[in-house]
PDB file of C-alpha atoms and ligand atoms in Angstrom:
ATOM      1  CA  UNK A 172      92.544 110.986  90.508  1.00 84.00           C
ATOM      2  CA  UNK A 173      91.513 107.650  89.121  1.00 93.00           C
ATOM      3  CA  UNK A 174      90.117 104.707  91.395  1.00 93.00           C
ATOM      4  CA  UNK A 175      91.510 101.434  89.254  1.00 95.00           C
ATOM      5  CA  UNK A 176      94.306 103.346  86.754  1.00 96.00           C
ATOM      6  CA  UNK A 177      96.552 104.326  89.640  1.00 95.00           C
ATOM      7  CA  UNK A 178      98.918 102.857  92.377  1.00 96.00           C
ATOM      8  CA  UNK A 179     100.325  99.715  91.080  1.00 98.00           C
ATOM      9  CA  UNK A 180     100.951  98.450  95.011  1.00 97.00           C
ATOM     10  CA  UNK A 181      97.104  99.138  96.048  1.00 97.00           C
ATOM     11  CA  UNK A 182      96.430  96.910  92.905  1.00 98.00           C
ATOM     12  CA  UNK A 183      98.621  94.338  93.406  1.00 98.00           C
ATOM     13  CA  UNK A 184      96.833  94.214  97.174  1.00 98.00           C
ATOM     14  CA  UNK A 185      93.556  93.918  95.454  1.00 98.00           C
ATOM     15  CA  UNK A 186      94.741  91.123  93.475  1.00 98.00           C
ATOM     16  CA  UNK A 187      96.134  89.337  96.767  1.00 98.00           C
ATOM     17  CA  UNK A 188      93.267  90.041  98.702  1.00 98.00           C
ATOM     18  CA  UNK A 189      90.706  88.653  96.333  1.00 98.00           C
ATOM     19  CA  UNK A 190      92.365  85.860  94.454  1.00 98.00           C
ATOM     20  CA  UNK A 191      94.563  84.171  97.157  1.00 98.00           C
ATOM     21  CA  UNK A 192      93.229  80.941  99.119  1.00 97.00           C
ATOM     22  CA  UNK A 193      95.594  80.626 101.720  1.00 98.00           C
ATOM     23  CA  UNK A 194      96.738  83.637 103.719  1.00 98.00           C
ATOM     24  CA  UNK A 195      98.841  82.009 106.363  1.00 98.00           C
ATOM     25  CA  UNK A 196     102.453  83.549 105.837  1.00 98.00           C
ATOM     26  CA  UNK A 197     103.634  86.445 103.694  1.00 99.00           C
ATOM     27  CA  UNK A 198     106.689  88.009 103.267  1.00 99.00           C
ATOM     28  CA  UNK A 199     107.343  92.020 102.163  1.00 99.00           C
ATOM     29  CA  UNK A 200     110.352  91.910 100.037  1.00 99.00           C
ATOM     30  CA  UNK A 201     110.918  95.690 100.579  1.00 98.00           C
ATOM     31  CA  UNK A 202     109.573  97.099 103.934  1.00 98.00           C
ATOM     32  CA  UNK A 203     110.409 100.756 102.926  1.00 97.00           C
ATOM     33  CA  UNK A 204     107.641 102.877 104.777  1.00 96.00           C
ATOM     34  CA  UNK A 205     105.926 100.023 105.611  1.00 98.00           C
ATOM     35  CA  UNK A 206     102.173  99.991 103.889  1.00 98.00           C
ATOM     36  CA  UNK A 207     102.856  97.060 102.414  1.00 98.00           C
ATOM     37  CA  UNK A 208     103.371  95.200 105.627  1.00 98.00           C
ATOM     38  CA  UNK A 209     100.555  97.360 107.441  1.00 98.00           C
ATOM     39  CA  UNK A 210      98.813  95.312 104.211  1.00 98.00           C
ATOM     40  CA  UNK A 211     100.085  91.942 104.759  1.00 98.00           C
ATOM     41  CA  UNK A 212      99.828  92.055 108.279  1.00 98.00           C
ATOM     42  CA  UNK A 213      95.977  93.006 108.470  1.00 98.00           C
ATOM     43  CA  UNK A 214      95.634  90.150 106.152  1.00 98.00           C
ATOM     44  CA  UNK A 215      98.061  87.311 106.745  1.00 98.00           C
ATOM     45  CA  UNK A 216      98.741  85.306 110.488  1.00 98.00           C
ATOM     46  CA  UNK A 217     102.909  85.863 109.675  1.00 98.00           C
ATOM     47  CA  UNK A 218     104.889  88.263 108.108  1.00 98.00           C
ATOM     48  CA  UNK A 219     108.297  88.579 107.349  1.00 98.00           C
ATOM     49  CA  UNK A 220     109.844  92.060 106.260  1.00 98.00           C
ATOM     50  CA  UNK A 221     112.732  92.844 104.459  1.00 98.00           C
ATOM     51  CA  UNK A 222     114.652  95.854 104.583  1.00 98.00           C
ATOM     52  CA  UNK A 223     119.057  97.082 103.804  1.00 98.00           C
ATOM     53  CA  UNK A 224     118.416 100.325 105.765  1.00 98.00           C
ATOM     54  CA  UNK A 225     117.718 100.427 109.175  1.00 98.00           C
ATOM     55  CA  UNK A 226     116.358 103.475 109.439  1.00 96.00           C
ATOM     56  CA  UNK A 227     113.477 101.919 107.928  1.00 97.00           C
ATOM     57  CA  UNK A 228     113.536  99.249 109.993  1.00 98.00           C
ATOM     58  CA  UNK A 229     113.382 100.946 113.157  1.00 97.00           C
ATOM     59  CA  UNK A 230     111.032 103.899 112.087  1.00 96.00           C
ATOM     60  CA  UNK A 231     108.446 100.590 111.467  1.00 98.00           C
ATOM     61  CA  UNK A 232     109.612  98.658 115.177  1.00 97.00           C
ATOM     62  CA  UNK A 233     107.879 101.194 117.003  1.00 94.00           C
ATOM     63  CA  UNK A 234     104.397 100.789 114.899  1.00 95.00           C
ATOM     64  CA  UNK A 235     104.818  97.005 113.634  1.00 97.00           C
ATOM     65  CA  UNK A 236     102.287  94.705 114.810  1.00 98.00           C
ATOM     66  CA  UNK A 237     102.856  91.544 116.688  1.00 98.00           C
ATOM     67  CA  UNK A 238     102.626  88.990 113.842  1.00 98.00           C
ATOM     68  CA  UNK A 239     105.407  91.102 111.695  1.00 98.00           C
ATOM     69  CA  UNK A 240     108.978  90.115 112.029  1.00 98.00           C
ATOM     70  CA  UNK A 241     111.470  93.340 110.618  1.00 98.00           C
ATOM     71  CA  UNK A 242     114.661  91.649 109.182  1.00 98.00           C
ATOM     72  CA  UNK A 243     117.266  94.019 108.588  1.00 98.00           C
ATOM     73  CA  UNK A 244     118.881  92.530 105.662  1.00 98.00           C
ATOM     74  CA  UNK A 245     118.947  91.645 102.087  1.00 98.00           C
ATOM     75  CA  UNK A 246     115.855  90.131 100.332  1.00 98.00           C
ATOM     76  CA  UNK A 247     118.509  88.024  98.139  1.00 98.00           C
ATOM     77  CA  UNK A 248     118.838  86.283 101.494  1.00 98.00           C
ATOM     78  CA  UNK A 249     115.577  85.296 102.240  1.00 97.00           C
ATOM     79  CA  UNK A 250     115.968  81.358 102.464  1.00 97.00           C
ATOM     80  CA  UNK A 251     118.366  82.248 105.473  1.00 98.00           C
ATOM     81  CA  UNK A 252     115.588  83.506 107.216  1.00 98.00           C
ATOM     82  CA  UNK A 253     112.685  81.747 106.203  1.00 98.00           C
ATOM     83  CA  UNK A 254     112.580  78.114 106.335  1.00 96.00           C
ATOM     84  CA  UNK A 255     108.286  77.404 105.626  1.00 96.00           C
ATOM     85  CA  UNK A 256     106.636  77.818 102.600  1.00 95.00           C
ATOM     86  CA  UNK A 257     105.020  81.252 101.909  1.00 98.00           C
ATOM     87  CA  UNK A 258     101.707  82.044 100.224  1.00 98.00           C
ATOM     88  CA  UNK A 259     102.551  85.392  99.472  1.00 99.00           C
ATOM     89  CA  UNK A 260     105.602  86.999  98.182  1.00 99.00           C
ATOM     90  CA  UNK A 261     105.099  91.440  97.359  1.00 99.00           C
ATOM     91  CA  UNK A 262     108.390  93.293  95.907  1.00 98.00           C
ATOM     92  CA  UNK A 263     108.059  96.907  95.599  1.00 98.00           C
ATOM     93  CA  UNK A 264     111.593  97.562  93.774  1.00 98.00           C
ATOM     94  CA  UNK A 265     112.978 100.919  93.491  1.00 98.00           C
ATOM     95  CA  UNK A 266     113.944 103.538  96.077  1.00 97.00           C
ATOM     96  CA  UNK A 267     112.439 104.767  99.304  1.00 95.00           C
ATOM     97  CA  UNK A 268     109.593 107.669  98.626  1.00 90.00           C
ATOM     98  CA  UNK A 269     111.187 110.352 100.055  1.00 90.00           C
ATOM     99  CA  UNK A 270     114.417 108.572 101.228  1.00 91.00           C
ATOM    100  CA  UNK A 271     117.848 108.633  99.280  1.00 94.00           C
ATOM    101  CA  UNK A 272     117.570 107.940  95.963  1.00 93.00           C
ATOM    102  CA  UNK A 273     120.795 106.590  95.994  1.00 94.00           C
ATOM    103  CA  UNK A 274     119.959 103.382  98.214  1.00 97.00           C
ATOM    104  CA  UNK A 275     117.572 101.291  95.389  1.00 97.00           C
ATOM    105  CA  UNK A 276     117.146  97.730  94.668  1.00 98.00           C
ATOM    106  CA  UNK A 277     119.509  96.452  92.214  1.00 98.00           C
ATOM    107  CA  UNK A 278     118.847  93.872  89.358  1.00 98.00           C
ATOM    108  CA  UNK A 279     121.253  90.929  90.900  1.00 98.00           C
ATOM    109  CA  UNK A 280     119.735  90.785  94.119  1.00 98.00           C
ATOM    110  CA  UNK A 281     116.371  91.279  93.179  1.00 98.00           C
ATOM    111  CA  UNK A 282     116.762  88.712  90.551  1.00 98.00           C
ATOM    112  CA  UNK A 283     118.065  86.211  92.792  1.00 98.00           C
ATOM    113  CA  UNK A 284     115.473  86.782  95.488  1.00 98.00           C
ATOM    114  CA  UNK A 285     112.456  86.544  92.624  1.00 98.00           C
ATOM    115  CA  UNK A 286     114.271  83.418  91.744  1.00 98.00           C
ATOM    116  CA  UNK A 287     114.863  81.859  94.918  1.00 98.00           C
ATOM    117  CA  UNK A 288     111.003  83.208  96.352  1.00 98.00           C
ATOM    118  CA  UNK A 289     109.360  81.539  93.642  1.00 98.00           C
ATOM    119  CA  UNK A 290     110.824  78.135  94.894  1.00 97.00           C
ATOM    120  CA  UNK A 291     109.499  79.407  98.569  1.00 98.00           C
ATOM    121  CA  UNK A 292     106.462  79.968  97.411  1.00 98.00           C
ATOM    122  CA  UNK A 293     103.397  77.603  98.233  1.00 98.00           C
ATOM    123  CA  UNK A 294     101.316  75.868  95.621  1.00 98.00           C
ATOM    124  CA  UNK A 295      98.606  78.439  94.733  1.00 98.00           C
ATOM    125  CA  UNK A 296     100.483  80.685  96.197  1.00 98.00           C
ATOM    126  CA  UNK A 297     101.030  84.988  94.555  1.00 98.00           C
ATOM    127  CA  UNK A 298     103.887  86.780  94.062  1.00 99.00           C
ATOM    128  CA  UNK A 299     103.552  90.478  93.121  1.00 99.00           C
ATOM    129  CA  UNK A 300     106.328  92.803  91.856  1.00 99.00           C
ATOM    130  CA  UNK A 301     106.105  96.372  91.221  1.00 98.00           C
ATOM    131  CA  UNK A 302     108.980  97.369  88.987  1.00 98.00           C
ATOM    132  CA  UNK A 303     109.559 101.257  88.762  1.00 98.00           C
ATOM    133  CA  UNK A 304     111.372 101.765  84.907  1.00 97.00           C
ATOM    134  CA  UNK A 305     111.836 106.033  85.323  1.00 95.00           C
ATOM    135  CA  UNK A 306     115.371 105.210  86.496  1.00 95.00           C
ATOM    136  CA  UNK A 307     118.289 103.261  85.573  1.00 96.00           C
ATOM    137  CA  UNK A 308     118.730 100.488  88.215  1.00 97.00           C
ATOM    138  CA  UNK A 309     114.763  99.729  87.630  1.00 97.00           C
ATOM    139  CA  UNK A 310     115.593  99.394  83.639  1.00 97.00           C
ATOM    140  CA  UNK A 311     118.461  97.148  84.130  1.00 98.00           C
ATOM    141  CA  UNK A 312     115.822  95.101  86.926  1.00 98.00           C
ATOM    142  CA  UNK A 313     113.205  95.688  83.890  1.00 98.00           C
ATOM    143  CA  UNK A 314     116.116  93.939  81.112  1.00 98.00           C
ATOM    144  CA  UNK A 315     116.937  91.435  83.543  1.00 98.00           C
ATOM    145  CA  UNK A 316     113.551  90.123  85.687  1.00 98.00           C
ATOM    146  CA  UNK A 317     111.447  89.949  82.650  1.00 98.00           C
ATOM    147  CA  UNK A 318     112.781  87.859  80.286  1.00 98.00           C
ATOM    148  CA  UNK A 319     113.267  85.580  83.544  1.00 98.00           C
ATOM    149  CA  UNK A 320     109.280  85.231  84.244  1.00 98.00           C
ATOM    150  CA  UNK A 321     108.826  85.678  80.731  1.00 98.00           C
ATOM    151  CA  UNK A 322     109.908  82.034  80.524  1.00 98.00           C
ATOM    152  CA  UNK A 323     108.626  80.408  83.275  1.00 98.00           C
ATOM    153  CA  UNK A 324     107.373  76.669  82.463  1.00 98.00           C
ATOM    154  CA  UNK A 325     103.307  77.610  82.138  1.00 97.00           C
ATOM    155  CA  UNK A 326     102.836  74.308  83.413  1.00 98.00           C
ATOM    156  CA  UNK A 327     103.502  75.552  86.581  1.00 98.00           C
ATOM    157  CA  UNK A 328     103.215  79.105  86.830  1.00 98.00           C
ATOM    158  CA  UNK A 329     100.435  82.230  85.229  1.00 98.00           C
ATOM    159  CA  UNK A 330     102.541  85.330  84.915  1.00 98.00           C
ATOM    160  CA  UNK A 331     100.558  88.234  84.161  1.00 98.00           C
ATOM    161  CA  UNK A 332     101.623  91.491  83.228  1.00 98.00           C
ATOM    162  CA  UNK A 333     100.110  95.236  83.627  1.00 98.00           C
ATOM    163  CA  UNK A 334     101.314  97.966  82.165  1.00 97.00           C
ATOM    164  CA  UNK A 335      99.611 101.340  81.766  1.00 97.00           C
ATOM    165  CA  UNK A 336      98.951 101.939  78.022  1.00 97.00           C
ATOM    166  CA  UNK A 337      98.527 105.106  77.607  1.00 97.00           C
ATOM    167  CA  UNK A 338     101.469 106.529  79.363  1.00 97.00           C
ATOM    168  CA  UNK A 339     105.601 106.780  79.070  1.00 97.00           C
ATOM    169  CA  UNK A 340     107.525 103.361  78.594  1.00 94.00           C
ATOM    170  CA  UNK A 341     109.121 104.608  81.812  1.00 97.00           C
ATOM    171  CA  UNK A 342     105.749 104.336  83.628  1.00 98.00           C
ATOM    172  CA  UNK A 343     105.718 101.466  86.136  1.00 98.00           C
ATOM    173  CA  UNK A 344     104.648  98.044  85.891  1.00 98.00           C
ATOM    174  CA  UNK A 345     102.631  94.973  87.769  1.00 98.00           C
ATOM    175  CA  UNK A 346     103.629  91.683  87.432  1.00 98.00           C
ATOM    176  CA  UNK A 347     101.893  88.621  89.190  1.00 98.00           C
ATOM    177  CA  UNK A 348     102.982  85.481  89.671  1.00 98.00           C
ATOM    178  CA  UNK A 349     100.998  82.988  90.485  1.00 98.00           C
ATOM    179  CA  UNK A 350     102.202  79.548  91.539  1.00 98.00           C
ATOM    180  CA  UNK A 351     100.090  76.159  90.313  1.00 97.00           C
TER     181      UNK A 351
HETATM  182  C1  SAM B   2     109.919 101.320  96.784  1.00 83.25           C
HETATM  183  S1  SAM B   2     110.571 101.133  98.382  1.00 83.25           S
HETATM  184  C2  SAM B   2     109.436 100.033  99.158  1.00 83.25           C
HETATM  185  C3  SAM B   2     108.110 100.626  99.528  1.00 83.25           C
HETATM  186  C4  SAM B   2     107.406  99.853 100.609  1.00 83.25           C
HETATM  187  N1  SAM B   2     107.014  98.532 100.217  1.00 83.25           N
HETATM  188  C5  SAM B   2     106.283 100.613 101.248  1.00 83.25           C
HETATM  189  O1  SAM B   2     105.164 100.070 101.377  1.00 83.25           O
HETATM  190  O2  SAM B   2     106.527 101.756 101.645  1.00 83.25           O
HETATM  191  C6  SAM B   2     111.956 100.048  98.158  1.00 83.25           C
HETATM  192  C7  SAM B   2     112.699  99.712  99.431  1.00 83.25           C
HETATM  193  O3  SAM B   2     113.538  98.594  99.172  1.00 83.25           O
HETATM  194  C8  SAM B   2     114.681  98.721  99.994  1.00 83.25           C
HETATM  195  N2  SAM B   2     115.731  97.845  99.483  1.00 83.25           N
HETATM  196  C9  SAM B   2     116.669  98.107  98.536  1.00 83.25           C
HETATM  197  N3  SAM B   2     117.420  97.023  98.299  1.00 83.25           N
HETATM  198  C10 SAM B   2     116.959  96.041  99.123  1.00 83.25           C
HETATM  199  C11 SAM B   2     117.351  94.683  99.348  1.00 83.25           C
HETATM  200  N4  SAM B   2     118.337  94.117  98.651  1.00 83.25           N
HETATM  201  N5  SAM B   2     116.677  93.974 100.273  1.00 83.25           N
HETATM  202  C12 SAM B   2     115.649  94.534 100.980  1.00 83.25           C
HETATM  203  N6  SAM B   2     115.235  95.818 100.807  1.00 83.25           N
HETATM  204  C13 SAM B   2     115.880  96.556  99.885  1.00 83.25           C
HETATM  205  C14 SAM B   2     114.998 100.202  99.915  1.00 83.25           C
HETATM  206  O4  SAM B   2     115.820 100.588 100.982  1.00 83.25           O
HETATM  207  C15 SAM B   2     113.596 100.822  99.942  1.00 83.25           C
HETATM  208  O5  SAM B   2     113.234 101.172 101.244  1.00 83.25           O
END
Protein backbone atom coordinates (compact mmCIF):
# COMPACT_ATOMS: atom_id res chain seq x y z
CA UNK A 1 0.00 0.00 0.00
CA UNK A 2 1.49 3.37 -0.75
CA UNK A 3 1.12 6.48 1.69
CA UNK A 4 1.10 9.57 -1.08
CA UNK A 5 0.42 7.36 -4.60
CA UNK A 6 -3.04 6.28 -3.53
CA UNK A 7 -6.64 7.63 -2.82
CA UNK A 8 -7.16 10.61 -4.91
CA UNK A 9 -10.05 11.93 -2.20
CA UNK A 10 -7.53 11.59 0.94
CA UNK A 11 -5.24 13.77 -1.35
CA UNK A 12 -7.43 16.17 -2.42
CA UNK A 13 -8.22 16.55 1.66
CA UNK A 14 -4.58 17.06 2.18
CA UNK A 15 -4.50 19.69 -0.31
CA UNK A 16 -7.66 21.45 1.40
CA UNK A 17 -6.46 21.04 4.69
CA UNK A 18 -3.07 22.56 4.19
CA UNK A 19 -3.43 25.16 1.50
CA UNK A 20 -6.88 26.74 2.27
CA UNK A 21 -7.13 30.12 4.40
CA UNK A 22 -10.58 30.31 5.09
CA UNK A 23 -12.54 27.28 6.24
CA UNK A 24 -15.87 28.80 7.02
CA UNK A 25 -18.39 26.96 4.59
CA UNK A 26 -17.94 23.91 2.37
CA UNK A 27 -20.07 22.09 0.34
CA UNK A 28 -19.74 18.01 -0.65
CA UNK A 29 -20.91 17.82 -4.14
CA UNK A 30 -21.50 14.02 -3.76
CA UNK A 31 -22.33 12.82 -0.17
CA UNK A 32 -22.23 9.08 -1.21
CA UNK A 33 -20.99 7.25 2.06
CA UNK A 34 -20.24 10.25 3.53
CA UNK A 35 -16.20 10.54 4.35
CA UNK A 36 -16.03 13.37 2.55
CA UNK A 37 -18.43 15.27 4.70
CA UNK A 38 -17.13 13.40 7.97
CA UNK A 39 -13.92 15.49 6.25
CA UNK A 40 -15.44 18.76 5.70
CA UNK A 41 -17.30 18.77 8.70
CA UNK A 42 -14.27 18.14 11.18
CA UNK A 43 -12.76 20.95 9.31
CA UNK A 44 -15.21 23.59 8.17
CA UNK A 45 -18.07 25.64 10.64
CA UNK A 46 -20.92 24.72 7.58
CA UNK A 47 -21.46 22.12 5.32
CA UNK A 48 -23.74 21.51 2.73
CA UNK A 49 -24.17 17.88 1.19
CA UNK A 50 -25.40 16.81 -1.90
CA UNK A 51 -26.87 13.66 -2.72
CA UNK A 52 -29.89 12.06 -5.85
CA UNK A 53 -30.37 8.93 -3.66
CA UNK A 54 -31.82 8.99 -0.49
CA UNK A 55 -30.73 6.07 0.74
CA UNK A 56 -27.60 7.81 1.10
CA UNK A 57 -29.00 10.52 2.54
CA UNK A 58 -30.66 8.94 5.30
CA UNK A 59 -27.99 6.16 6.03
CA UNK A 60 -25.70 9.65 6.81
CA UNK A 61 -28.93 11.58 8.98
CA UNK A 62 -28.49 9.25 11.65
CA UNK A 63 -24.46 9.88 11.97
CA UNK A 64 -24.24 13.58 10.44
CA UNK A 65 -23.01 16.11 12.71
CA UNK A 66 -24.74 19.26 13.66
CA UNK A 67 -23.00 21.75 11.32
CA UNK A 68 -23.86 19.35 8.11
CA UNK A 69 -26.98 20.05 6.21
CA UNK A 70 -28.00 16.60 3.84
CA UNK A 71 -29.80 17.98 0.69
CA UNK A 72 -31.43 15.39 -1.16
CA UNK A 73 -31.07 16.66 -4.57
CA UNK A 74 -29.06 17.43 -7.55
CA UNK A 75 -25.61 19.15 -7.26
CA UNK A 76 -26.55 20.97 -10.73
CA UNK A 77 -28.88 22.77 -8.35
CA UNK A 78 -26.75 24.04 -5.90
CA UNK A 79 -27.39 27.94 -6.23
CA UNK A 80 -31.05 26.94 -5.15
CA UNK A 81 -29.79 25.96 -2.02
CA UNK A 82 -26.94 27.92 -1.26
CA UNK A 83 -27.11 31.56 -1.35
CA UNK A 84 -23.27 32.59 0.55
CA UNK A 85 -20.13 32.23 -0.89
CA UNK A 86 -18.25 28.92 -0.25
CA UNK A 87 -14.55 28.36 0.39
CA UNK A 88 -14.62 24.93 -0.47
CA UNK A 89 -16.23 23.04 -3.19
CA UNK A 90 -15.12 18.64 -3.24
CA UNK A 91 -16.82 16.48 -6.21
CA UNK A 92 -16.20 12.90 -6.01
CA UNK A 93 -17.93 11.91 -9.51
CA UNK A 94 -18.71 8.44 -10.32
CA UNK A 95 -20.89 5.83 -8.61
CA UNK A 96 -21.52 4.82 -5.04
CA UNK A 97 -18.69 2.14 -3.71
CA UNK A 98 -20.68 -0.62 -3.30
CA UNK A 99 -24.07 0.92 -4.38
CA UNK A 100 -25.67 0.52 -7.96
CA UNK A 101 -23.52 1.14 -10.52
CA UNK A 102 -26.21 2.22 -12.49
CA UNK A 103 -27.00 5.55 -10.43
CA UNK A 104 -23.51 7.75 -11.46
CA UNK A 105 -22.92 11.31 -12.04
CA UNK A 106 -23.44 12.32 -15.50
CA UNK A 107 -21.34 14.86 -17.60
CA UNK A 108 -24.34 17.64 -17.98
CA UNK A 109 -25.02 18.00 -14.50
CA UNK A 110 -21.74 17.76 -13.25
CA UNK A 111 -20.62 20.21 -15.78
CA UNK A 112 -23.12 22.66 -14.91
CA UNK A 113 -22.60 22.38 -11.18
CA UNK A 114 -18.49 22.78 -11.73
CA UNK A 115 -19.58 25.72 -13.73
CA UNK A 116 -22.01 27.32 -11.63
CA UNK A 117 -19.69 26.33 -8.11
CA UNK A 118 -16.85 28.05 -9.45
CA UNK A 119 -18.93 31.36 -9.54
CA UNK A 120 -19.98 30.30 -5.71
CA UNK A 121 -16.82 29.96 -4.82
CA UNK A 122 -14.95 32.59 -2.52
CA UNK A 123 -11.82 34.41 -3.53
CA UNK A 124 -8.99 32.05 -2.47
CA UNK A 125 -11.25 29.70 -2.23
CA UNK A 126 -10.51 25.32 -3.57
CA UNK A 127 -12.43 23.29 -5.52
CA UNK A 128 -11.42 19.60 -5.82
CA UNK A 129 -12.79 17.02 -8.30
CA UNK A 130 -12.06 13.47 -8.43
CA UNK A 131 -13.01 12.18 -11.85
CA UNK A 132 -13.15 8.25 -12.10
CA UNK A 133 -12.30 7.49 -16.23
CA UNK A 134 -12.71 3.21 -15.87
CA UNK A 135 -16.29 3.77 -17.05
CA UNK A 136 -18.19 5.45 -19.65
CA UNK A 137 -20.25 8.25 -17.98
CA UNK A 138 -16.74 9.32 -16.17
CA UNK A 139 -15.07 9.47 -19.90
CA UNK A 140 -17.78 11.49 -21.35
CA UNK A 141 -17.41 13.82 -17.69
CA UNK A 142 -13.48 13.36 -18.56
CA UNK A 143 -14.27 14.79 -22.63
CA UNK A 144 -16.49 17.29 -21.33
CA UNK A 145 -15.09 18.93 -17.71
CA UNK A 146 -11.61 19.19 -18.93
CA UNK A 147 -11.39 21.10 -21.77
CA UNK A 148 -13.82 23.42 -19.59
CA UNK A 149 -11.04 24.11 -16.71
CA UNK A 150 -8.58 23.60 -19.25
CA UNK A 151 -9.51 27.14 -20.31
CA UNK A 152 -10.18 28.94 -17.45
CA UNK A 153 -8.88 32.75 -17.64
CA UNK A 154 -5.37 32.13 -15.44
CA UNK A 155 -5.90 35.50 -14.37
CA UNK A 156 -8.25 34.29 -12.12
CA UNK A 157 -7.99 30.78 -11.50
CA UNK A 158 -4.65 27.85 -10.94
CA UNK A 159 -6.01 24.58 -12.21
CA UNK A 160 -3.82 21.83 -11.44
CA UNK A 161 -3.97 18.47 -12.59
CA UNK A 162 -2.80 14.88 -11.11
CA UNK A 163 -2.77 12.02 -12.80
CA UNK A 164 -1.00 8.78 -11.88
CA UNK A 165 1.77 8.14 -14.47
CA UNK A 166 2.52 5.00 -14.33
CA UNK A 167 -0.82 3.40 -14.54
CA UNK A 168 -3.96 2.80 -17.19
CA UNK A 169 -5.40 6.03 -18.95
CA UNK A 170 -8.52 4.75 -17.20
CA UNK A 171 -6.89 5.35 -13.78
CA UNK A 172 -8.49 8.28 -11.94
CA UNK A 173 -7.66 11.77 -11.75
CA UNK A 174 -7.29 15.05 -9.27
CA UNK A 175 -8.06 18.24 -10.36
CA UNK A 176 -7.85 21.48 -8.14
CA UNK A 177 -9.17 24.53 -8.62
CA UNK A 178 -8.18 27.20 -6.98
CA UNK A 179 -9.94 30.56 -7.08
CA UNK A 180 -7.68 34.07 -7.07
C1 LIG B 1 -18.18 8.39 -5.84
S1 LIG B 1 -19.65 8.56 -4.94
C2 LIG B 1 -19.25 9.77 -3.73
C3 LIG B 1 -18.38 9.30 -2.61
C4 LIG B 1 -18.49 10.16 -1.38
N1 LIG B 1 -18.00 11.50 -1.56
C5 LIG B 1 -17.92 9.51 -0.15
O1 LIG B 1 -17.12 10.15 0.57
O2 LIG B 1 -18.30 8.37 0.11
C6 LIG B 1 -20.69 9.52 -6.02
C7 LIG B 1 -22.06 9.83 -5.45
O3 LIG B 1 -22.64 10.87 -6.23
C8 LIG B 1 -24.04 10.67 -6.23
N2 LIG B 1 -24.62 11.45 -7.32
C9 LIG B 1 -24.80 11.08 -8.62
N3 LIG B 1 -25.32 12.09 -9.33
C10 LIG B 1 -25.49 13.13 -8.46
C11 LIG B 1 -26.00 14.46 -8.61
N4 LIG B 1 -26.41 14.92 -9.79
N5 LIG B 1 -26.04 15.25 -7.51
C12 LIG B 1 -25.61 14.79 -6.30
N6 LIG B 1 -25.11 13.54 -6.11
C13 LIG B 1 -25.04 12.73 -7.18
C14 LIG B 1 -24.17 9.17 -6.37
O4 LIG B 1 -25.44 8.75 -5.97
C15 LIG B 1 -23.03 8.67 -5.48
O5 LIG B 1 -23.49 8.39 -4.20
Amino acid sequence: MFKYVGDISIISHHIIKEFLENKEVAIDATLGNGYDTDFLSNTFKKVYSFEIQKSACDGYIKRKSDNVTIINDSHHLLKQYVDEPVDCIMYNLGFLPGGDKNITTKCETSFTSIKEGLELLSHGGIMTICLYRGHEEGKEEENIILPYLGLLPKSKFGVMYHSFFNRSEESPILIVVEKK
